[in-house]
mmCIF file of C-alpha atoms in Angstrom:
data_model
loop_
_atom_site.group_PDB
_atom_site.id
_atom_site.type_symbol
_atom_site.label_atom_id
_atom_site.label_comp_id
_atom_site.label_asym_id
_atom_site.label_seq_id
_atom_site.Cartn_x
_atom_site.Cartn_y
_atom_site.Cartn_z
ATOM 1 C CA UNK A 1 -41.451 44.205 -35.889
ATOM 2 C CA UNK A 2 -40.548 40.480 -37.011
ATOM 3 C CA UNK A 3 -37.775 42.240 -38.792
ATOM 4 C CA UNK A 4 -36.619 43.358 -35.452
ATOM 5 C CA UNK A 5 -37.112 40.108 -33.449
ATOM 6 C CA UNK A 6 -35.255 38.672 -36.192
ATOM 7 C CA UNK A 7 -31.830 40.454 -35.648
ATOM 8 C CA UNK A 8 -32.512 40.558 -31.725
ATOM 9 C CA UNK A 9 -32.631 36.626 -32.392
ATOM 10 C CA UNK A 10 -29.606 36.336 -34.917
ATOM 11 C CA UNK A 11 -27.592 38.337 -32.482
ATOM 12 C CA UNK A 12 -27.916 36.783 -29.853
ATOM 13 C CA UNK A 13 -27.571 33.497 -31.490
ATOM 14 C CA UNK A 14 -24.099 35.394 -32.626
ATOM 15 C CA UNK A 15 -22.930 35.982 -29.299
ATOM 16 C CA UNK A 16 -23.789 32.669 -28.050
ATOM 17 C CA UNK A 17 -21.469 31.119 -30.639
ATOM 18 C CA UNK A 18 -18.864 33.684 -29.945
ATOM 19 C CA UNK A 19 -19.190 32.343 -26.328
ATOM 20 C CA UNK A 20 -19.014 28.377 -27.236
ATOM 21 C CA UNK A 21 -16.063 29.412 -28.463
ATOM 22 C CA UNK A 22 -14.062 31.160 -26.128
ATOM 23 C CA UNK A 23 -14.751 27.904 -23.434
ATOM 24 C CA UNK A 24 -11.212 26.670 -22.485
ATOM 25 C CA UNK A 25 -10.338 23.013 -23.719
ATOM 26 C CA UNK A 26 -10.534 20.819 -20.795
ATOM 27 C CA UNK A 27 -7.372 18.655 -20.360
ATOM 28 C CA UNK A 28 -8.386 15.437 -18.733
ATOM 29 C CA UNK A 29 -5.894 12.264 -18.163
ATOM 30 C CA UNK A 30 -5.549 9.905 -16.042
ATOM 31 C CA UNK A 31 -3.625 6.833 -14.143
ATOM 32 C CA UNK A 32 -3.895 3.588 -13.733
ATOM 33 C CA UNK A 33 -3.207 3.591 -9.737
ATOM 34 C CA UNK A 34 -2.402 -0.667 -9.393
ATOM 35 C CA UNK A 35 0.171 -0.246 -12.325
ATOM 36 C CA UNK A 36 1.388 2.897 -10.311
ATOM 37 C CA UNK A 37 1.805 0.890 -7.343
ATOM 38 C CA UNK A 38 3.617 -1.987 -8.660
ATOM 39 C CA UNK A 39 6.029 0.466 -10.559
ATOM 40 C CA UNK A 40 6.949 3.259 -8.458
ATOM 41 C CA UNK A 41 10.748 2.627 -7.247
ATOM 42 C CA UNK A 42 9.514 3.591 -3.383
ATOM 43 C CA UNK A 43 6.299 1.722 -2.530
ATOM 44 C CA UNK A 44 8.734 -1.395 -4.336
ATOM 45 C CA UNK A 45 11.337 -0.375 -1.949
ATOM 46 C CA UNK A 46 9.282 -0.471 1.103
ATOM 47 C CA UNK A 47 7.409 -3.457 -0.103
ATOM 48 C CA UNK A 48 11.025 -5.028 -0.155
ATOM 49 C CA UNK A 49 11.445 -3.845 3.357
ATOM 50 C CA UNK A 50 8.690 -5.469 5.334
ATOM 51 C CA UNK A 51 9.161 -8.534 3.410
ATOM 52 C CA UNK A 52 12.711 -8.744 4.379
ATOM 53 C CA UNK A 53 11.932 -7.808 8.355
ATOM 54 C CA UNK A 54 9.205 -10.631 7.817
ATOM 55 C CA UNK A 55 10.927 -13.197 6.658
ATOM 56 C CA UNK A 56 14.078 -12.479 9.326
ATOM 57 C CA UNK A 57 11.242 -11.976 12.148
ATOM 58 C CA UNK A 58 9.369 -15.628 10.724
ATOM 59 C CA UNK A 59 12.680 -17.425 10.724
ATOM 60 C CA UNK A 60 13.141 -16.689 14.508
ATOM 61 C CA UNK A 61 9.835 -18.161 15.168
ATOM 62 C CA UNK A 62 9.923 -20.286 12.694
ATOM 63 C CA UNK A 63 12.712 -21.947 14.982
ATOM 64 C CA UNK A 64 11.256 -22.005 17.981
ATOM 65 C CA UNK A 65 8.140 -23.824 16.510
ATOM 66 C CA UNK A 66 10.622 -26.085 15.194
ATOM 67 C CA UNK A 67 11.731 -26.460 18.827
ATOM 68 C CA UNK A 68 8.607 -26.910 19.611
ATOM 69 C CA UNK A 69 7.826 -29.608 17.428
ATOM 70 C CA UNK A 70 10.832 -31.166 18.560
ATOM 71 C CA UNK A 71 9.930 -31.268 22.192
ATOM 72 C CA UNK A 72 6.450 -32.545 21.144
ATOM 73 C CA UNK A 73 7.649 -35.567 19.513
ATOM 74 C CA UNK A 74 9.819 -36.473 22.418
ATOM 75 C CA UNK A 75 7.201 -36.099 24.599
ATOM 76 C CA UNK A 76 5.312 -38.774 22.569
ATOM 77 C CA UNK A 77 8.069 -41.377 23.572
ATOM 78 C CA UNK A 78 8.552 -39.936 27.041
ATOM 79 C CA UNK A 79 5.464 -40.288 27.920
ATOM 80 C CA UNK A 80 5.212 -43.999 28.713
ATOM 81 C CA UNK A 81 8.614 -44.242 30.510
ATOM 82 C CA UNK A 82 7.768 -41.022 33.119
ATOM 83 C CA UNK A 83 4.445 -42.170 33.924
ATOM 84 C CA UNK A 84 0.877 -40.095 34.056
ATOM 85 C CA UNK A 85 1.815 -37.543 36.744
ATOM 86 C CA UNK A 86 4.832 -36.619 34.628
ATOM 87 C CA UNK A 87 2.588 -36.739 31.303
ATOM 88 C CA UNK A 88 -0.090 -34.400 32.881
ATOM 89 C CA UNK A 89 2.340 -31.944 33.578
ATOM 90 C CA UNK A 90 4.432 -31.729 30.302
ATOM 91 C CA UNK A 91 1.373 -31.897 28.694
ATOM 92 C CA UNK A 92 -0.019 -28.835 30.170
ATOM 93 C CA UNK A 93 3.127 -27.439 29.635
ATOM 94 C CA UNK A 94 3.407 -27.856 25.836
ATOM 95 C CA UNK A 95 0.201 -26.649 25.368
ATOM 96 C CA UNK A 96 0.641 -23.621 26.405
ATOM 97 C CA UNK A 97 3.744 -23.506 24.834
ATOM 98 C CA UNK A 98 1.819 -23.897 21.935
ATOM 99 C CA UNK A 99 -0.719 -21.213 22.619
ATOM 100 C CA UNK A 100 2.493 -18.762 23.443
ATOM 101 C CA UNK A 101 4.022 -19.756 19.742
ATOM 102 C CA UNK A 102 0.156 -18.793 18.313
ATOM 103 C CA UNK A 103 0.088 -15.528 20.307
ATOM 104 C CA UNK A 104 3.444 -14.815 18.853
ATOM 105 C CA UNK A 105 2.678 -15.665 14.941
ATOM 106 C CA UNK A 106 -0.345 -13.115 15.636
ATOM 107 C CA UNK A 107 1.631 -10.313 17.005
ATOM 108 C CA UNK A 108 4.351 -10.396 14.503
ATOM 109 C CA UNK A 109 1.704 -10.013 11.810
ATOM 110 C CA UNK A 110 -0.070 -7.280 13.118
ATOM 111 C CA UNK A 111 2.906 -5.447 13.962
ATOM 112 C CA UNK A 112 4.640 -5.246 10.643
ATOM 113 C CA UNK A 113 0.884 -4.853 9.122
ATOM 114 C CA UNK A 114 0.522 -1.694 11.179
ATOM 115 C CA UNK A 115 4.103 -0.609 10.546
ATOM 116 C CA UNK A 116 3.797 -1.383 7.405
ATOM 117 C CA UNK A 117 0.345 0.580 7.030
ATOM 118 C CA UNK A 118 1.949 3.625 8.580
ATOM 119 C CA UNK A 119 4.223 3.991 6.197
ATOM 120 C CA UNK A 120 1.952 2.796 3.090
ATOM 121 C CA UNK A 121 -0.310 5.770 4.400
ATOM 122 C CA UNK A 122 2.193 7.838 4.009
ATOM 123 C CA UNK A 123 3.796 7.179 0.824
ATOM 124 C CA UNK A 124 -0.428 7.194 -0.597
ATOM 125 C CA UNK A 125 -0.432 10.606 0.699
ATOM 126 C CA UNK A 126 2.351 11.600 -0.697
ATOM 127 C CA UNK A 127 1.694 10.128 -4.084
ATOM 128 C CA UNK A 128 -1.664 11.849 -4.174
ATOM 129 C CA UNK A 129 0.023 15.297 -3.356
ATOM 130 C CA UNK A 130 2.399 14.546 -6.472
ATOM 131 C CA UNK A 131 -0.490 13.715 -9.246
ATOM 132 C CA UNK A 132 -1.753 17.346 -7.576
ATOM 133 C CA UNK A 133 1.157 19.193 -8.582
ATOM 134 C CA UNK A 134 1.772 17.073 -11.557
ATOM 135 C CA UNK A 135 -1.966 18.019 -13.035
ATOM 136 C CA UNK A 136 -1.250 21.559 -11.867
ATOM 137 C CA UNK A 137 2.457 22.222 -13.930
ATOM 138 C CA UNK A 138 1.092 20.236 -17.157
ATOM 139 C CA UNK A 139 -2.316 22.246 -16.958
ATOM 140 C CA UNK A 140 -4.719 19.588 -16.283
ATOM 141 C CA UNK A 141 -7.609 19.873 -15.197
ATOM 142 C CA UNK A 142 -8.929 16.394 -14.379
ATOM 143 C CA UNK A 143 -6.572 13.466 -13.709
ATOM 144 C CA UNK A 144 -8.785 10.004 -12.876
ATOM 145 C CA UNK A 145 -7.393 7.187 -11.072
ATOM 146 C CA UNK A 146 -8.118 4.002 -12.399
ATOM 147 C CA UNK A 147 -7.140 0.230 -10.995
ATOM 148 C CA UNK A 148 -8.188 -1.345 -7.454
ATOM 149 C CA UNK A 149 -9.800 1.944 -6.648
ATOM 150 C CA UNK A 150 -11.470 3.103 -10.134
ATOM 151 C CA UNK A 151 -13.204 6.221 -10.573
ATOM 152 C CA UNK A 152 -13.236 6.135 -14.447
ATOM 153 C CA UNK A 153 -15.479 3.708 -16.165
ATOM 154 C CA UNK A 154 -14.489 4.745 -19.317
ATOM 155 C CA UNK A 155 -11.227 6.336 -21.164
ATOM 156 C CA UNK A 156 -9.542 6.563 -23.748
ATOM 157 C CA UNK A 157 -5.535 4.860 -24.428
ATOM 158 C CA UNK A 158 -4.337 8.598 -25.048
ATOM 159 C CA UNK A 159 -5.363 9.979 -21.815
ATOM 160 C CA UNK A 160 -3.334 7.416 -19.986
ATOM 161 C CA UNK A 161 -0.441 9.436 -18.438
ATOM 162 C CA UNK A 162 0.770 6.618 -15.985
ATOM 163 C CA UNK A 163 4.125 5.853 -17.385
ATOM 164 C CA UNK A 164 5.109 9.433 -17.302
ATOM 165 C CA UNK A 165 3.784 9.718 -13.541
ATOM 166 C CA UNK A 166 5.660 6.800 -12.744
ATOM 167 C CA UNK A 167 8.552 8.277 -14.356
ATOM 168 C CA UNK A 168 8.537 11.848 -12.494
ATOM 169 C CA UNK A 169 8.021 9.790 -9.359
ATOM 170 C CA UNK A 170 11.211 7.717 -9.759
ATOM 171 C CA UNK A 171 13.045 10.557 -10.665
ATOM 172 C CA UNK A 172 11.400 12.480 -7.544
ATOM 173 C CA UNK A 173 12.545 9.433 -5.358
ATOM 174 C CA UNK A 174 16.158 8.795 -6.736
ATOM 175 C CA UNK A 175 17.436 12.646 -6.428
ATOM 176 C CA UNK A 176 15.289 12.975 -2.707
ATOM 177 C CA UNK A 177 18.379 12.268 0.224
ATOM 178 C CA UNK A 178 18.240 8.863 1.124
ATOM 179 C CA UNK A 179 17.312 8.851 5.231
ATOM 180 C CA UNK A 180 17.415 5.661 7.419
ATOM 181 C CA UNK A 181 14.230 5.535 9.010
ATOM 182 C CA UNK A 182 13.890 4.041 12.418
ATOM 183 C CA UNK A 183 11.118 1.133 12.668
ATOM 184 C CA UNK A 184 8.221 2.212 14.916
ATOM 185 C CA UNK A 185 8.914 0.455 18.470
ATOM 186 C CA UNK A 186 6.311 -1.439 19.719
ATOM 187 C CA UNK A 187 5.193 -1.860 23.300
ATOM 188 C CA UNK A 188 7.173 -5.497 23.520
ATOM 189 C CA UNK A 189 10.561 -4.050 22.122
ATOM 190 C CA UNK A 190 10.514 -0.870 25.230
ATOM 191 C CA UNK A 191 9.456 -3.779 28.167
#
């Protein structure tokens, strides 16, 4: 009898190392997502973009405040010379000049935020569906993201497959047709 418990108990002690054995290697990697970011040739591109339409929005403003400014100061000197009645009444008008310039600085910045957002959105969607298909065709079968948004506390140097993301990504963007997208229109631009 212990003779008997004794093979039942090597053999199956047999086929549980046969099993251990046949388990598939796990291929794990992953990507530092704020490197990913600042490299990839796109979300540098469209970074570039809003910047530009910022700065070229914020110099028109930037003139009228400077009219503004302008009109302020005279009305300093003005003043004294037109009397109360006429002081009142610029007054009020300046200030809500003033309030008009404020609205403005707002709803430029929230404007190219959103349109800018939209299209962030998009291009994070789109990177995500990449770094799928990428872990797919090289036969991984976890890829971490690591960065602003970490989900790794821990890896290794060797796992890192950024660079070679960022790499299939450029290439992905440089030989994808080059289309002029439209900016969004806002409600101001169809009034």
């Amino acid at each position: 009898m212990k003779k008997a418990l004794a093979i039942i108990s090597l053999s199956i002690l047999v086929v549980s190392c046969n099993k251990a054995t046949e388990a598939k290697e796990v291929k794990t990697a992953y990507i530092d997502t704020s490197v990913l970011m600042k490299e990839y040739t796109e979300a540098k591109d469209l970074e570039a973009k809003y910047k530009a339409q910022a700065e070229e929005k914020g110099r028109q403003l930037q003139a009228e405040i400077t009219r503004f400014k302008q009109d302020a100061a005279n009305f300093q000197s003005q003043a004294q010379a037109n009397g109360q009645q006429w002081a009142q009444q610029r007054g009020a008008e300046l200030q809500k000049r003033e309030q008009q310039l404020g609205y403005a600085q707002q709803a430029l910045s929230q404007q190219l935020q959103q349109e800018s957002g939209v299209e962030m959105d998009s291009l994070v969607s789109g990177v995500k569906k990449f770094i799928k298909e990428y872990g797919k065709k090289n036969g991984y079968s976890y890829i971490y993201g690591t960065g602003d948004a970490a989900t790794v506390l821990y890896a290794e140097d060797k796992y890192d497959i950024t660079k070679e993301v960022i790499k299939a990504l450029n290439e992905k963007y440089k030989s994808s047709p080059k289309e002029e997208k439209a900016p969004a229109k806002t409600e101001e631009a169809k009034k």
